[in-house]
PDB file of C-alpha atoms in Angstrom:
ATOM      1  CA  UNK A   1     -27.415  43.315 -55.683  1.00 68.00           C
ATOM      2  CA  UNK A   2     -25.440  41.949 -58.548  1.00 86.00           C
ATOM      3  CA  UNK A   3     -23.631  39.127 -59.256  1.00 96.00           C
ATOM      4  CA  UNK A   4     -19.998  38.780 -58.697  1.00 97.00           C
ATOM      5  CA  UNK A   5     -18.031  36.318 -61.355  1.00 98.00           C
ATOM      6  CA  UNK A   6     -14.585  36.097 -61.034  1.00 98.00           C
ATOM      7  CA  UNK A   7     -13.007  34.562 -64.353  1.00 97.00           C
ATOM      8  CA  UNK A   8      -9.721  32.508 -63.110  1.00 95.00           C
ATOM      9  CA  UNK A   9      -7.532  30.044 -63.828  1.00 92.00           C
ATOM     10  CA  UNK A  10      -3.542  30.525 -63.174  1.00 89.00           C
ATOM     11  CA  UNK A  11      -2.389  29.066 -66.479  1.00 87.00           C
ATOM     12  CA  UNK A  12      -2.253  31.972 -68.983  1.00 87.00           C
ATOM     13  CA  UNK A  13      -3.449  31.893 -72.379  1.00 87.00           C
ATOM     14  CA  UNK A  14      -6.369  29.911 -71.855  1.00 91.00           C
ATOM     15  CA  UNK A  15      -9.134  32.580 -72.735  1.00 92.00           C
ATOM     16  CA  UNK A  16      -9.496  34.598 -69.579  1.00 95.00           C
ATOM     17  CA  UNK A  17      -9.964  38.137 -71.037  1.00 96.00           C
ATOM     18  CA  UNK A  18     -11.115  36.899 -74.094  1.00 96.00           C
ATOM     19  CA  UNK A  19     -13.962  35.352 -71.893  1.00 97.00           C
ATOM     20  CA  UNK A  20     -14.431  38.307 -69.318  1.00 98.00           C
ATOM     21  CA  UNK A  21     -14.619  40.642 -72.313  1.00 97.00           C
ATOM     22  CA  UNK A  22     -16.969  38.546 -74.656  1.00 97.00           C
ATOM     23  CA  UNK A  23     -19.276  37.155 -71.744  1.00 98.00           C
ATOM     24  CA  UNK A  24     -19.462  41.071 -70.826  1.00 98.00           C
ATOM     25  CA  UNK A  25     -20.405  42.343 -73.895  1.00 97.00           C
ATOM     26  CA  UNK A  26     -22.976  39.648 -74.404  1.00 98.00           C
ATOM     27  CA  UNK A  27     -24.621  40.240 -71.309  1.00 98.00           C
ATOM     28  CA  UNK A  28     -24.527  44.244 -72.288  1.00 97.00           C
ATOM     29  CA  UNK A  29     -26.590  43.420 -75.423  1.00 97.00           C
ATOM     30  CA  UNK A  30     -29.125  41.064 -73.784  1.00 96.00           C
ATOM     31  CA  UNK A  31     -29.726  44.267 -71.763  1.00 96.00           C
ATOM     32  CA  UNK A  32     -27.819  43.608 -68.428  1.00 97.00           C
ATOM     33  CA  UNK A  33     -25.630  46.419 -66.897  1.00 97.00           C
ATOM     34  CA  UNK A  34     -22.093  44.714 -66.713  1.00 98.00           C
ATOM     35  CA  UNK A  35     -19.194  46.011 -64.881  1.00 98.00           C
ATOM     36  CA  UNK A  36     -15.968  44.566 -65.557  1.00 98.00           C
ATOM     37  CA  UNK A  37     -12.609  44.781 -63.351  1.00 98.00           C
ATOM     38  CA  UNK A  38      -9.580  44.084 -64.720  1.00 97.00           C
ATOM     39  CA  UNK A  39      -7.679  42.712 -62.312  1.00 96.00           C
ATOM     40  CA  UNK A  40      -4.318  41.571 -64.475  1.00 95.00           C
ATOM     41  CA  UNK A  41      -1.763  44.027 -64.715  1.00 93.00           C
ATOM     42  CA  UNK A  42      -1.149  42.774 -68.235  1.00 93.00           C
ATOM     43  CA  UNK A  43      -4.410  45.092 -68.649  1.00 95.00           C
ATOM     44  CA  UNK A  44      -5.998  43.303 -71.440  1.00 95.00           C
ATOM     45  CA  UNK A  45      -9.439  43.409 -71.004  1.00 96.00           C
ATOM     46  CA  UNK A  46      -8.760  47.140 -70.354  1.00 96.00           C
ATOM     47  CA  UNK A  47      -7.086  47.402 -74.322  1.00 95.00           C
ATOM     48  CA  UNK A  48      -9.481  45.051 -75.354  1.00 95.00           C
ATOM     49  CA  UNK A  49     -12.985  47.319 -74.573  1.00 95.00           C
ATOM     50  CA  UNK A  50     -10.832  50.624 -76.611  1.00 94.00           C
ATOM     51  CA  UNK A  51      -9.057  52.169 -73.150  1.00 94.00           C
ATOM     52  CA  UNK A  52      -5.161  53.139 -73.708  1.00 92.00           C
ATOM     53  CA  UNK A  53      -4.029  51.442 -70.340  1.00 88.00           C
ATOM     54  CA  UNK A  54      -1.373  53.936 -70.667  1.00 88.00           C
ATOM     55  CA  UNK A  55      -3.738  56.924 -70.488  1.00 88.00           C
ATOM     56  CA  UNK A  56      -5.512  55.639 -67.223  1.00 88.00           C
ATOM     57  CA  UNK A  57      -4.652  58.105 -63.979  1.00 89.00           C
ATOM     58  CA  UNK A  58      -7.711  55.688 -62.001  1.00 93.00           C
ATOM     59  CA  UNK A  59      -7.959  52.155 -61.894  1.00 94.00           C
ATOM     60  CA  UNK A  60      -8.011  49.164 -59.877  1.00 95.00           C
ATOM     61  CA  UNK A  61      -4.799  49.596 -58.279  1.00 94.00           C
ATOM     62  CA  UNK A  62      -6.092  52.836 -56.808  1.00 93.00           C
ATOM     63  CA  UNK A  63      -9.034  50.713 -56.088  1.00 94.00           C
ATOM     64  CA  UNK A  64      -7.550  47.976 -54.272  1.00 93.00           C
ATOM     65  CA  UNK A  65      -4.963  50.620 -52.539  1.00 89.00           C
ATOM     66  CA  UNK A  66      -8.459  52.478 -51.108  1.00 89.00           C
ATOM     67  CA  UNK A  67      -6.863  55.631 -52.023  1.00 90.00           C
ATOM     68  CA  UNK A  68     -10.287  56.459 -54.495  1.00 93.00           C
ATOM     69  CA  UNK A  69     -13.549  55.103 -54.629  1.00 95.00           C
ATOM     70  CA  UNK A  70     -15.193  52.468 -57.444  1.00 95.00           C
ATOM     71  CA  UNK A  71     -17.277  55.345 -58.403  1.00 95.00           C
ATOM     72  CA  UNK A  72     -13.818  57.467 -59.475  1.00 95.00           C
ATOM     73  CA  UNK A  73     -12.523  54.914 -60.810  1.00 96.00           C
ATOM     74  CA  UNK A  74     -15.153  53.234 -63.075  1.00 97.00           C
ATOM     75  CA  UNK A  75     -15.528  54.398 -67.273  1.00 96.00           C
ATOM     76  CA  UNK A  76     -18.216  53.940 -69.487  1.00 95.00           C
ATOM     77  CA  UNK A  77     -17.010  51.708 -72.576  1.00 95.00           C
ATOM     78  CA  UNK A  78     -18.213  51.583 -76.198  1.00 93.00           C
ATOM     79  CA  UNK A  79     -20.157  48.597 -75.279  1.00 95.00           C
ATOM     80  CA  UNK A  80     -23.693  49.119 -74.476  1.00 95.00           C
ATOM     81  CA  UNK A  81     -24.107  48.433 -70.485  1.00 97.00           C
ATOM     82  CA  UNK A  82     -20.404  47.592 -69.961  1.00 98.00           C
ATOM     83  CA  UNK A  83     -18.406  50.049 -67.717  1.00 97.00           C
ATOM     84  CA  UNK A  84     -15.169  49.362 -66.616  1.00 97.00           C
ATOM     85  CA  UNK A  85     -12.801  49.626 -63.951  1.00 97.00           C
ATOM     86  CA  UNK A  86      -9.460  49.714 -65.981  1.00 96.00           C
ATOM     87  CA  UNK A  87      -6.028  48.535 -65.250  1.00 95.00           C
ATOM     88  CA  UNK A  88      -2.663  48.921 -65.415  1.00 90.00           C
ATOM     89  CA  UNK A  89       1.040  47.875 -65.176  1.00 88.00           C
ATOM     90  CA  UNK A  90       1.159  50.018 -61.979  1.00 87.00           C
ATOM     91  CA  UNK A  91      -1.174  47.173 -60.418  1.00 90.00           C
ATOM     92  CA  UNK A  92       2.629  44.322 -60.406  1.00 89.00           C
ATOM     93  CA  UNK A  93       3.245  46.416 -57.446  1.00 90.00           C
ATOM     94  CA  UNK A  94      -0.371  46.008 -55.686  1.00 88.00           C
ATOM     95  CA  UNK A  95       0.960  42.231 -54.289  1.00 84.00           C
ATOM     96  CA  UNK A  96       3.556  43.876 -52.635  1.00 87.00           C
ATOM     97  CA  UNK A  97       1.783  47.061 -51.226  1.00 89.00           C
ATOM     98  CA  UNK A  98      -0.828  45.115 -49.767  1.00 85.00           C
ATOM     99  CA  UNK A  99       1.611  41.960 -48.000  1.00 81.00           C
ATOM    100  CA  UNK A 100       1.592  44.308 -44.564  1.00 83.00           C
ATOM    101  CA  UNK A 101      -2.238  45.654 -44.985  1.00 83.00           C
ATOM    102  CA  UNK A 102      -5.270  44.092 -42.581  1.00 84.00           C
ATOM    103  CA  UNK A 103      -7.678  41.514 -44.613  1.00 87.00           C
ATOM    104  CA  UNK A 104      -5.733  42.202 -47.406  1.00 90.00           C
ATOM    105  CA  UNK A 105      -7.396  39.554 -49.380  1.00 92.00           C
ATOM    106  CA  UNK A 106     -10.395  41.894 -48.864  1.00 93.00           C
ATOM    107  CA  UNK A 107      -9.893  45.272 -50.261  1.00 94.00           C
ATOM    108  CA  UNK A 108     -11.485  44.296 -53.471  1.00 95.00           C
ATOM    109  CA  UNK A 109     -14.488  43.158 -51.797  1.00 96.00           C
ATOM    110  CA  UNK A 110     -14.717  46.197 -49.394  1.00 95.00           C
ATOM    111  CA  UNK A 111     -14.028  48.638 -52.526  1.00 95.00           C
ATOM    112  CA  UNK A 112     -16.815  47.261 -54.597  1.00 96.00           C
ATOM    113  CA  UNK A 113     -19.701  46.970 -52.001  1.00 94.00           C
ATOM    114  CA  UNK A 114     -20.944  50.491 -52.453  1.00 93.00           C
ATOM    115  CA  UNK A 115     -21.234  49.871 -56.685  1.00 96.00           C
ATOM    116  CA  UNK A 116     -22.447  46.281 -56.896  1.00 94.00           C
ATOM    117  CA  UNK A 117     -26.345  47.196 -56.429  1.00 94.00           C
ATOM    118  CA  UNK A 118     -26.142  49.102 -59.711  1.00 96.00           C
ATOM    119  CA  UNK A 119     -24.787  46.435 -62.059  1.00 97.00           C
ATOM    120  CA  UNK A 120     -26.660  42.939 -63.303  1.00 97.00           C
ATOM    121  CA  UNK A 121     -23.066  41.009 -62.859  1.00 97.00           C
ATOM    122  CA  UNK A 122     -19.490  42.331 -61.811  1.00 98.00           C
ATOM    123  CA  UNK A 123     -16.818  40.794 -63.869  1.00 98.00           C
ATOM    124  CA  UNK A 124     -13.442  40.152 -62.768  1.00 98.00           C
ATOM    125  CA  UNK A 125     -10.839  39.494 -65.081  1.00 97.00           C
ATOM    126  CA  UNK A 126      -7.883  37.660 -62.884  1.00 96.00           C
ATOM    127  CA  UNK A 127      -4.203  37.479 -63.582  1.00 92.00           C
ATOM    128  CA  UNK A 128      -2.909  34.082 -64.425  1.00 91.00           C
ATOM    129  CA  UNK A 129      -1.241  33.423 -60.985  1.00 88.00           C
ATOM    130  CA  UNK A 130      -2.790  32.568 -57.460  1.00 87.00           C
ATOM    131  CA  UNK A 131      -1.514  35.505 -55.775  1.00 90.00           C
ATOM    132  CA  UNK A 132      -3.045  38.561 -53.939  1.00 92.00           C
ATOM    133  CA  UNK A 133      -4.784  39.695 -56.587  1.00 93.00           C
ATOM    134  CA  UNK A 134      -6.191  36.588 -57.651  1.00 94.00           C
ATOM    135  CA  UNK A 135      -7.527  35.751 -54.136  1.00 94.00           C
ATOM    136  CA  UNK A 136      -9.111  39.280 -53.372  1.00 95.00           C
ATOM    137  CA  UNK A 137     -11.299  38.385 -56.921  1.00 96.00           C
ATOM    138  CA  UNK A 138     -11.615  34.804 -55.557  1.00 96.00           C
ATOM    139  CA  UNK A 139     -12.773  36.975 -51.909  1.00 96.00           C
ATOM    140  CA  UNK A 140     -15.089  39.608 -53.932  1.00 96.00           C
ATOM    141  CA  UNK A 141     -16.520  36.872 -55.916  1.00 97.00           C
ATOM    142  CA  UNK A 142     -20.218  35.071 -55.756  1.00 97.00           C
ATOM    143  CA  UNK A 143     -18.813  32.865 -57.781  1.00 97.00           C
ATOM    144  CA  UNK A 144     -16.266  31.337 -60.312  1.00 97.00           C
ATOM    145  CA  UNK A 145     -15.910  30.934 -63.534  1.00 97.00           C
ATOM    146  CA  UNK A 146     -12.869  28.249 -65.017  1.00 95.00           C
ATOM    147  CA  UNK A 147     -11.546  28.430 -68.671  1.00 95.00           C
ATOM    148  CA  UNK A 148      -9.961  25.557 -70.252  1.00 93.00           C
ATOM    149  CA  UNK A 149      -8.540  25.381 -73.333  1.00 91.00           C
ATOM    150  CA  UNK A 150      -8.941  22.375 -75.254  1.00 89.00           C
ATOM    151  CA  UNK A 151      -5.641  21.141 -75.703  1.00 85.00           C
ATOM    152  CA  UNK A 152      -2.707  19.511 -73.947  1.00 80.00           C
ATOM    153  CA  UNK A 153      -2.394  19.595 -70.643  1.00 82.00           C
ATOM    154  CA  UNK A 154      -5.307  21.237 -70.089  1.00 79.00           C
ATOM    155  CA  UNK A 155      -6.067  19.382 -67.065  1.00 80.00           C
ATOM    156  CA  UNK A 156      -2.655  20.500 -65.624  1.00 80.00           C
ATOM    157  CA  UNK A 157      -2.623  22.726 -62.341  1.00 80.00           C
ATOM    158  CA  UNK A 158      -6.358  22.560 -62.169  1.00 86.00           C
ATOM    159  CA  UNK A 159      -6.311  20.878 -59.205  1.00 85.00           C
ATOM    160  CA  UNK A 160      -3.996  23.734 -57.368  1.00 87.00           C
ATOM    161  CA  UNK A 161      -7.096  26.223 -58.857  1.00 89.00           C
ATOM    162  CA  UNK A 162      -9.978  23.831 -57.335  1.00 91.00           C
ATOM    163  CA  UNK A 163      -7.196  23.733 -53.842  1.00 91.00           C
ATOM    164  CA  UNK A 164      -7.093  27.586 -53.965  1.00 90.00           C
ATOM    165  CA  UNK A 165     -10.571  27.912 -54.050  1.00 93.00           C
ATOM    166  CA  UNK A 166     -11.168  25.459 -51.237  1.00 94.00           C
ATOM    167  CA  UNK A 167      -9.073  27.754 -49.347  1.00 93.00           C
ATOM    168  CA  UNK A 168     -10.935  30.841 -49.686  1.00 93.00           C
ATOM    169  CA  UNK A 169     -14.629  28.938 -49.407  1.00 95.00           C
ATOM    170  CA  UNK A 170     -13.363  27.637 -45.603  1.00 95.00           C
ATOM    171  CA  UNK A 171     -11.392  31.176 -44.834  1.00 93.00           C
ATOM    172  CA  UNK A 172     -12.258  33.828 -46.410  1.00 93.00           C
ATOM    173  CA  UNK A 173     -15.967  33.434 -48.681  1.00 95.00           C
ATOM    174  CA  UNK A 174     -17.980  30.702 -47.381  1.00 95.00           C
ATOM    175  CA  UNK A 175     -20.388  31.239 -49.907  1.00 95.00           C
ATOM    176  CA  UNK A 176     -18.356  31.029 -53.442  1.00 96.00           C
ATOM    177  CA  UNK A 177     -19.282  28.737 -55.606  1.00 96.00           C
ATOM    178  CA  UNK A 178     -17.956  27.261 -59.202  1.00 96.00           C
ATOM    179  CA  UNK A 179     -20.136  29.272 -61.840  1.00 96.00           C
ATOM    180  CA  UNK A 180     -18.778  26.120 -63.992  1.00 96.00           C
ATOM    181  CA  UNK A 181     -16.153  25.420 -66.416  1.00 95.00           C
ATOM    182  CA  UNK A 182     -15.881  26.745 -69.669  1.00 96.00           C
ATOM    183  CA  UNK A 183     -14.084  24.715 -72.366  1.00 94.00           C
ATOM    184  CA  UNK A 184     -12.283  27.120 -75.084  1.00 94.00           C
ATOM    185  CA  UNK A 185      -9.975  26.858 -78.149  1.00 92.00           C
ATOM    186  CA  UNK A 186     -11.938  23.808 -79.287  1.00 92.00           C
ATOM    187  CA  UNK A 187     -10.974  22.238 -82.668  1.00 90.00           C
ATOM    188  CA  UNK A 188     -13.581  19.330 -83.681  1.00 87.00           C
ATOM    189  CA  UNK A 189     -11.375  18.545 -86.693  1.00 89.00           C
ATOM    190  CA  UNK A 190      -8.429  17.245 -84.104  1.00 88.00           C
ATOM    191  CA  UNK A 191      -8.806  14.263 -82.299  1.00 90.00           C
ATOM    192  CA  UNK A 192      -7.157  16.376 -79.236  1.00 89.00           C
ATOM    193  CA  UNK A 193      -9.993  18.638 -78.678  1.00 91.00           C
ATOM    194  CA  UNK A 194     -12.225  15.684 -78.368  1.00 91.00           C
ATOM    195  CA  UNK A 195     -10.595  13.560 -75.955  1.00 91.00           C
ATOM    196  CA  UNK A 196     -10.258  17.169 -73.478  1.00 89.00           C
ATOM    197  CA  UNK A 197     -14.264  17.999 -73.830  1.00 91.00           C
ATOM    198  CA  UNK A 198     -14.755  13.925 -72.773  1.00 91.00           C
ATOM    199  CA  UNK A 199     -12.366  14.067 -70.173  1.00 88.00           C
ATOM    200  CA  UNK A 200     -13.227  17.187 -68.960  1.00 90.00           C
ATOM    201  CA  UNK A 201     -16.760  16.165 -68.793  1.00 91.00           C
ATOM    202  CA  UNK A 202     -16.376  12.795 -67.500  1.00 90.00           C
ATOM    203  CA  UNK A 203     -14.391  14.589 -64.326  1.00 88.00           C
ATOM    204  CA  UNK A 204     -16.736  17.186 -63.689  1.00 92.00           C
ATOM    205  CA  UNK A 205     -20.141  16.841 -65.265  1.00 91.00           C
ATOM    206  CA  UNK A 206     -22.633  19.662 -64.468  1.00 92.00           C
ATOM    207  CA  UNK A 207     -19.884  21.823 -63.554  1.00 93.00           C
ATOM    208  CA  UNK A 208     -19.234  21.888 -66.907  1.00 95.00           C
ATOM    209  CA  UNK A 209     -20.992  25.069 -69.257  1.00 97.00           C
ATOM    210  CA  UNK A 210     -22.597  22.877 -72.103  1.00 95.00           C
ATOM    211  CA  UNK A 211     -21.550  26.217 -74.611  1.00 97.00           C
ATOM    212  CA  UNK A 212     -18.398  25.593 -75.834  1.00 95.00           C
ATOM    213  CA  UNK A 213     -15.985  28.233 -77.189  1.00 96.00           C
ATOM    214  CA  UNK A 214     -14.437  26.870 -80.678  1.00 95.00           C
ATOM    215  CA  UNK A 215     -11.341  28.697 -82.278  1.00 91.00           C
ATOM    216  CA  UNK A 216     -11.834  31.541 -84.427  1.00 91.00           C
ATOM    217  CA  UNK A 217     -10.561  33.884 -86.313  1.00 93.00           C
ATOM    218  CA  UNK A 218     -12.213  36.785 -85.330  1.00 94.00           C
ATOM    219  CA  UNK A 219     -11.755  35.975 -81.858  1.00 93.00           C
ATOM    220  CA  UNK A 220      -8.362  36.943 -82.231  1.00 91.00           C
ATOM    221  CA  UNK A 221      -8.774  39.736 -84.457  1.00 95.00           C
ATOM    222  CA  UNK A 222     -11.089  41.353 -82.141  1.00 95.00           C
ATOM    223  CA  UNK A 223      -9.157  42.892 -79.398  1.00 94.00           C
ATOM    224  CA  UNK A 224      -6.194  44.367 -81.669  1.00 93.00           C
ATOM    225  CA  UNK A 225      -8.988  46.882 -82.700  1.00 94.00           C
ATOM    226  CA  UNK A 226     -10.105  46.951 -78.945  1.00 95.00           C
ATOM    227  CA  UNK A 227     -13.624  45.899 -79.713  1.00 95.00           C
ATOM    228  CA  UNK A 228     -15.604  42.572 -78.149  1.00 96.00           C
ATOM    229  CA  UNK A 229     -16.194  40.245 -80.647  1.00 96.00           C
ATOM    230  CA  UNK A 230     -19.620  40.768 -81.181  1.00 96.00           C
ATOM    231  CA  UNK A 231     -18.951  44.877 -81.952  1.00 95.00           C
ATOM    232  CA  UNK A 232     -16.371  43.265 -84.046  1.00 96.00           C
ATOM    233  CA  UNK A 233     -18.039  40.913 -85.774  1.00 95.00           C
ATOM    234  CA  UNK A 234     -21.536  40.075 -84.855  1.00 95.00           C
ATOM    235  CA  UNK A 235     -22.217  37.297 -86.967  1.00 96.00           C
ATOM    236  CA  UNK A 236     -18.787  35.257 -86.332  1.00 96.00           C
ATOM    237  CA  UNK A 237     -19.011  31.625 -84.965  1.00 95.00           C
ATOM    238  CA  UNK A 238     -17.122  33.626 -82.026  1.00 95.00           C
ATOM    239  CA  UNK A 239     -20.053  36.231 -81.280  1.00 97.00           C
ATOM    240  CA  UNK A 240     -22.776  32.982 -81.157  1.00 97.00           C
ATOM    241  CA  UNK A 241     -20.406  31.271 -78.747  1.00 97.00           C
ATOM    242  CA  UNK A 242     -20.482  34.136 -76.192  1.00 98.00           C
ATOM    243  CA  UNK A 243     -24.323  34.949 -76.837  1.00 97.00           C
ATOM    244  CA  UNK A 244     -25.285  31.443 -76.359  1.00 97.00           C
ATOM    245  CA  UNK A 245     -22.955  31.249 -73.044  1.00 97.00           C
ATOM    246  CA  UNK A 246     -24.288  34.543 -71.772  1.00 97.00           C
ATOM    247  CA  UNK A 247     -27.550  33.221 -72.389  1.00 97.00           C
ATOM    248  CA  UNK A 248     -26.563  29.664 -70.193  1.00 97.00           C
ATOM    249  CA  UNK A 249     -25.507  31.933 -67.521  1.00 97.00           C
ATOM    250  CA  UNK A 250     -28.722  33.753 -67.191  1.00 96.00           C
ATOM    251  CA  UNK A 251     -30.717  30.548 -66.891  1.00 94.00           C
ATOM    252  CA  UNK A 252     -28.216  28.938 -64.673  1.00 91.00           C
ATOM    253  CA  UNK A 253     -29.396  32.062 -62.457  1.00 91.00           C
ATOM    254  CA  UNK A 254     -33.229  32.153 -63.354  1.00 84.00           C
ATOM    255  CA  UNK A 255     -32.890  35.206 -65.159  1.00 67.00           C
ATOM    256  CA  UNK A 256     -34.576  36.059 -68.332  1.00 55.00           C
ATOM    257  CA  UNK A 257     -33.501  37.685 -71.147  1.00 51.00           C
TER     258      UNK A 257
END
């Protein structure tokens, strides 16, 4: 059975799909079958694998409506051993579709049981709010993975994540865990940068992924020609980031490479 991962964090622009994306490809090269959700109705990490969102007729909003099943609604990617569940602006109206609906926060979880045995580790790219869709991830998840962006107020509204999360581990998944904390955007030239990886790891410790995502370049350049970054540039300071996290991860779960 594979691994969910849920990649969350409510504040936006702190390297959710850029993570979700990356850590998937890397896992696809170091020969794990990957699928990856997206779960944002900004449908990034559907652009950013090389899918028009504006071309998709199945996605997850048919997904979490149960009106098809994963196996309609999952594509093969460019990436070797990523498929994808796409999505798209349709899925704004998902929160409100759902509000009336029975275990609502578990129509994720029920719509991916029949696909998870054939996939190393399910990826779930979250919007950056803690609504519906953000808790059925946070319900469908093993576990949970936390960007934060090294810079100010990074700290800020981490504590309503950690509260949401609570929630769900005493109502709805007893058994998710933190994956750990991945600090992104880091700058060692600026004092700033510093002070959040201390701080971050003087709160948290071994929650904390010891790979660190610095800022670069290519990162960015990367998904405006819908490619990962290490299709896009394999031998960036980018691409070694996410290999060397992907490689972390397997370890963390006694898996070898």
């Amino acid at each position: 059975m594979g691994k969910t991962i849920a990649i969350a964090n409510q504040k936006g622009g702190v390297g959710k799909t850029t993570t979700t994306v990356n850590l998937a490809a890397s896992l696809g090269v170091l020969e794990k079958k990957v699928l990856l959700i997206d779960a944002d109705p900004q449908a990034n990490a559907t652009s950013g694998l090389g899918v028009d969102a504006d071309e998709i007729s199945l996605g997850s909003y048919q997904l979490l409506e149960h009106t098809r099943s994963a196996e309609d609604c999952i594509i093969a990617t460019s990436s070797p051993n990523v498929d994808l569940i796409p999505a798209h602006i349709d899925l704004v109206a998902i929160e409100i579709e759902l509000v009336d609906q029975d275990m609502r926060e578990s129509m994720l979880k029920k719509a991916i049981e029949s696909v998870r045995h054939r996939y190393d580790y399910v990826l779930i790219d979250c919007a950056p709010s803690l609504g519906l869709l953000t808790l059925n991830a946070l319900t469908a998840a093993d576990s949970v993975i936390i960007p934060i962006q090294c810079e100010y107020f990074a700290l800020e509204g981490l504590g309503k994540l950690l509260n949401t999360i609570k929630s769900v581990q005493r109502i709805h998944n007893p058994d998710l865990d933190i994956e750990g904390m991945l600090l992104t955007m880091y700058d060692a030239r600026l004092r700033l940068s510093n002070q959040v990886v201390e701080e971050v790891k003087k709160h948290f410790g071994d929650m904390v992924f010891e790979t660190i995502i610095q800022r670069n370049v290519r990162l960015g350049e990367a998904p405006s020609y819908g490619e990962s970054i290490i299709k896009y540039d394999a031998s960036s300071k980018g691409a070694t980031n996410y290999l060397n996290m992907a490689h972390e991860l397997l370890q963390k779960n006694r898996q070898t490479v």
